[in-house]
Every structure is written in structure tokens, then in C-alpha cells.
Amino acid sequence: MQINDSIEGLELVYQRPATLTDTPFHYCPGCGHGVAHKLLMEVVEEMGIQENTIGVAPVGCSVFAYHYMNIDMQEAAHGRASAVATGIKRVLPDKFVFSYQGDGDLAAIGTAETIHTVNRGENILIVFINNGIYGMTGGQMAPTTLIGQITSTSPYGRDEKLIGYPLKITDMIAILPGAFYVTRQSVNTAGNVRKLKKAFQKSFEFQKLNKGTCFIEVVSNCPSGWGMTPVEANKWMEENMFPYYPLGDLKVPRTEKEKGSNNA
Amino acid sequence: MDQTLELIREARLMKGNEALAEAAIRAGVQAYFGYPITPQSEILEYLSREMPKRGGIVLQAESELAAINMIYGASGAGARVMTSSSSPGISLMQEGLSYIASAQLPCLVVNVNRGGPGLGTIQPSQGDYFQATKGGGHGDYHLIVLAPASVQEMADFVFDAITLAEKYRNPALILADGALGQMMEKVELPEEGSLEYPEKSWATVGKPKERERNIITSLFIQPEKMEKINLELQEKYRRLKEEVRYELVSTDDAEILMVAYGLSARICQKTIDLAREKGIKLGLLRPITLYPFPEEAVASFASKVDFYLVVEMNAGQMIEDVKLSVNGSRPVFHYGRMGGMISSPEEVLSKVEEILETQSVSNTSTGR
């Protein structure tokens, strides 16, 4: 039986967006990257901006994002994705530009680029996948690794006296005047998946208005790096990551009406 | 009268850095990303003042790291782009330059070389020759390197460097020094708008439905593919040899050939005059392209001169390329000052005389 036979007479209600290639994801089972990729590309398709969107991939697990996202893309050096995105946006101000980065990339080696890009209020979207670990290089400690969390380079657990505290870079970003919309989301439940998609939509709408940087943190998991099953990893994330990195909006644009009431 | 006026090109007295910056605008540079550092901050300052008025983009980045990666992004998006810095800042850009060379993105980089190593000094130096000509960052790659020796060439080489960068899809470097950047000379500025923009079908400008997506990357994880990319790059560097440029001064009857570039070449020109007053037949070969290096031209003098003298403002860097070119067929000597010190023409002549003396002693002892 062919697939077409099986769907004969049925209505097609769900499929891969044309903005994703048919290359299978290389991500581990249970990893949040695949969902985040798909949501981002669904939004690009639904908004009809495939021809006007340029993405920047990082160094990290999502280094090959350009294998999957069916749009023009650039692969940046480790930590430099927001600088590369700045270069693109400055010469193509009418295009939609985003960077997609992990915690090591954005919050360790690329901290300066991240902060200054947002501080300039570059009209781009920065997607920040935070799973508290270096996944691609095999599970080393990240800037966002929790206190006591065991990784291959914190084998006795992260000790804040030796290496400092997990960096809440999104909270730092939110206070910068250049940041227009800052939110922290996840992809662990159907409800949260819908919320993240909404955040992507808003960010591209805001980018059209040239208001400043939109910054979306996605608190995610790393079943392989954490040494857990996908189910265990999601449970661990909810019990340990969410209390330290609480989900929700950190900065939302005020509506005209709200501004009016503040002035009064 | 009008015709005569038309024939007289615009001549001004300008600093090297400012002449270069003005030339960049006239060469159609669409975006400049940079970070202040002495002795080249006038480039950033001049462009910050002039670019916005003339439709260009200028952005002071938070570091040279950020600046070179903005260059990567903007060049990948199809724009004609440029950055400039001086030695320590250029070191910070090496990571980005390696990526840019691998992704085959055209751009112009200017290094107004100062004395090193480390934070060094802000005085002129040629200590970055190795870094400029041998790649500089990780991996097998080369920049196209042009070495100006006057304020006029600071302006002219902007056009040449951009033309070569776009023709070969390769980063091009203008290697100047602190003196060339700071000194004022008469300059006739090149005409604005004379450089056409080439078609860049590879640029990431947004994917139309009818074409495959464009990807700018330096990541080729399969070794077979990475080797293929390397072979393509090496083939490009072989083709680049057609672009070799150099200048000969008083070489027709020369018995000694000096090889020097940039400011050192200017000094050697004066040394030639002093030497010839004493009957010493000195000539000069001035490499204009440091990469590709004029190896055949240098080698061609082996049968004509007694020895070579390489004059540089460093401990001896270009001498290695001269020795490789000469391949042992003639002695190759070096004279250089370091750390921001500039040789005088008299010092260079003293070195020539010293070599002549020891050569004649050794010639006598070997019975030649």
C-alpha cells in the first residue's frame, strides 16, 4: 500500500512546512532543538517571509541548522552569531534576520556580542536555546549549568565557589533599553509549544516595526548530555531548570494605551 | 582651458589614513565595521563623519572580534565591506579572517602596522609580515596582500584590493604602517563610482522560490569534502600568481639588489642615491603584492647581482621569501630595525658597505 492510497479520501491537516528541508534532524531523541526549529520555520512559512528571511546558525548542536531550515543562512564562528546577524541586518535592513544560539555560544564565548547587539537594539530576533550543557562537544559544563549539576567538566557538581553561578543572561538582556521583547519559553508540553510559536510570531511582527531586539530563551533539555531518558530529562528540567529559569515574559512592549495611562 | 582643468585631477594634501578612507567611499564601500586603535583611528573617524552623508553604513563595533564577524555577515549578504585596524586588533581578527577565507567572502581589511609584539608601541613597524602573508589564522589559506609606499598608494590600493578581493572571492589586506597612515602627502584621489559591483549569486539576500537556498559556511565536516575545498583554495592561490605586482628602481646596471616594501622601500630609494654618489651600483625591487610574492622577479636577478639585501622594519621576515626565491644561488643579507624604530638611508648604506667589505675579504681568501 502506498502512502497516497492510505490518505485517499482524507483531509490533509498537518505536514512538514515547506520552509524545512526533508533532511532528517540529527538531534538526539527527546531533544528540544527539533521542535524549536520546526516552530520557527512554521512561523516563517505562515507569515510568507521565506524569501525575506536570513538565519544565522551557531557553533553547538544546532551548527547544522542550515541543513534543515530552507532559507538563506550563514554559519557563524562560535559566539559570533549576533555580530554576523548585525552585519547582515545593517546591509539588508528590510529583511528578517535571526540568530539561533545555544548557551555556551551565546552566554559564554559570545557574551560581549550578545550584550552589545541587544544594547544597540539591532532589529533582529535572537533565539537562545538553554539546556545547561555543551551538547555537541560531549556534555561539558555550560555557563547556565545549575549549582551541583554533574557534567564531564564538573564531575563533582558545579561549585559556585570555584566557577561562579549559573548565568541568567536573559534577565541581564531584559534591562537593556535596546531590548524590545524578551521572553523565556519551553517546548516540554503542547501548551508551551504553542506559547513559543506565538513568541516567534510576535518577534517577526516587531521586527517589521524596527523597534529593537527580540530575545527568546527556550529552556530546553539534553537527554544525552544529562544521561537521562527523554521523559526523565523533561521531568528533571521542570523540577530543576524551571525554578532557576522561570518561564514567562521578562519584557513586553507596552501598548499605546498603557503608555497613556502611565503618563497620566 | 576647461579641458586643461578637466585633465588636472583633484589633488589634495592628506594623511594616509584619511586618503585611504576617502578612497574607500569612492570605491563604493557600502559598509564599514571597525574599532578604534592607534595609529589608524582616523579611518574610523573619517568614515564616521563621511559615510552617513554619502549613503554608507558605518558601525563602531564593541571589539575587533565583533567587527570582523560583522564583515563576515555583511559580505555574505552581498555588500562591499571593509574594516581596518592596527596590529593587536588585527590579531583579534584572525579567527574571523580564517572563516572568511574558508567561506570565500570578499572584503577589504587594512592593517596600519605598529611595533610589537604584545601591546608594543604605536610607532611604525613591518613586524606583521608573517601574519599578513602566511595566512595569520588557523588552516591553509592566504589573504591577498598589497603594500602601499605612499599616501597616493594608500588611496589607489583600496581600488586594487577590492577589485582583486571580488574577482577571487578572497579577503584582501592592505598592509601599511604607522608612518604611511600618519604622514601627509599630495594625493590625487581616484574617481568615485568607477568600480562596478559584480553579480553575487551566492549571497544570502533571501531565498526566492526558484533557487536553492544560499549557505555561507566554513564547516565541511566530511574530510573528503574539506579536502576538496582546500584543493579549490590552493588552485585559487595558484591563479592569483597572475596578479603579482612589483616595482624596479635603478636595477638596469645594479650589482646589488635591495628588496624592500612600503616605508622601507621609500628609505631604500634614498639609499640608492647616496650609494651611487659613491659609485656603488645599488638597485631596488619593491614588492607591491606581498602575497602573491614576486618570486620569479626576485629570482631573475640572481644571475645579475652579487648579493641581495632585504631591508625591513622587523627582525627578518620577508627575507625568508627572498631566500626561497633565490634558492641559495646568491647570498641574501638583512637589515632591519624593530619596535617602531625606522632605519635611515645612511644606516642602510653603512650595511651595504659593511657587506661589501666582508665579501671582498672572503673573495680574496677564496682566491676569486
XYZ file of C-alpha atoms in Angstrom, chain A residues 21 50-54 59 63-64 66-78 80 83-84 86-88 90-92 95 112-114 116-117 120 122, chain B residues 31 33 57-63 65-66 69-70 72-74 76-77 79 81 95 99 203-209 211-219 221:
78
model
C 14.073 20.637 4.034
C 10.663 32.712 3.429
C 12.068 34.870 0.613
C 12.932 37.662 3.014
C 14.414 35.783 5.944
C 18.088 35.141 6.618
C 28.537 26.571 16.836
C 25.568 24.118 13.969
C 23.833 22.359 11.057
C 21.078 25.339 7.791
C 20.711 21.725 6.698
C 17.117 21.831 7.877
C 15.916 25.404 7.506
C 15.028 26.022 3.876
C 16.099 29.651 3.806
C 19.305 31.563 3.072
C 21.620 31.082 6.040
C 25.080 31.843 7.346
C 27.129 29.720 9.724
C 28.897 31.897 12.298
C 32.043 31.367 14.342
C 31.489 30.252 17.950
C 29.694 35.490 16.983
C 27.652 40.040 15.246
C 27.160 38.188 11.958
C 24.208 42.555 12.813
C 26.303 42.677 9.635
C 23.505 41.114 7.597
C 22.723 46.537 8.620
C 23.151 45.977 4.882
C 19.721 44.376 4.376
C 14.899 41.619 5.569
C 30.093 40.527 24.642
C 28.493 40.178 21.204
C 25.141 39.234 22.752
C 26.232 44.776 22.649
C 23.969 43.545 19.869
C 22.398 48.620 20.021
C 19.591 45.606 16.421
C 29.562 49.201 4.969
C 32.779 47.990 10.740
C 26.872 52.323 6.711
C 29.445 52.746 9.441
C 29.328 50.979 12.774
C 31.769 51.129 15.666
C 31.790 47.583 16.999
C 32.406 46.515 20.602
C 35.648 44.775 19.598
C 36.182 40.259 17.078
C 32.716 41.647 16.562
C 32.250 38.955 12.178
C 30.004 41.834 11.101
C 31.511 38.183 7.527
C 27.757 38.729 7.796
C 27.580 41.812 5.602
C 27.914 37.175 2.963
C 24.816 39.295 2.413
C 27.673 44.101 0.363
C 32.613 45.842 3.003
C 39.728 33.867 13.753
C 36.378 31.785 8.436
C 24.965 35.943 -1.360
C 22.357 35.349 1.355
C 19.804 38.008 0.496
C 16.673 35.904 0.983
C 15.833 32.768 -0.985
C 13.494 33.261 -3.940
C 11.214 30.273 -4.678
C 16.510 28.946 -6.457
C 18.134 26.682 -3.888
C 18.995 28.343 -0.593
C 22.394 30.021 -0.326
C 24.576 28.955 2.576
C 27.644 30.841 3.766
C 29.727 28.445 5.831
C 33.243 27.293 6.574
C 32.111 23.980 8.079
C 32.583 18.065 8.363
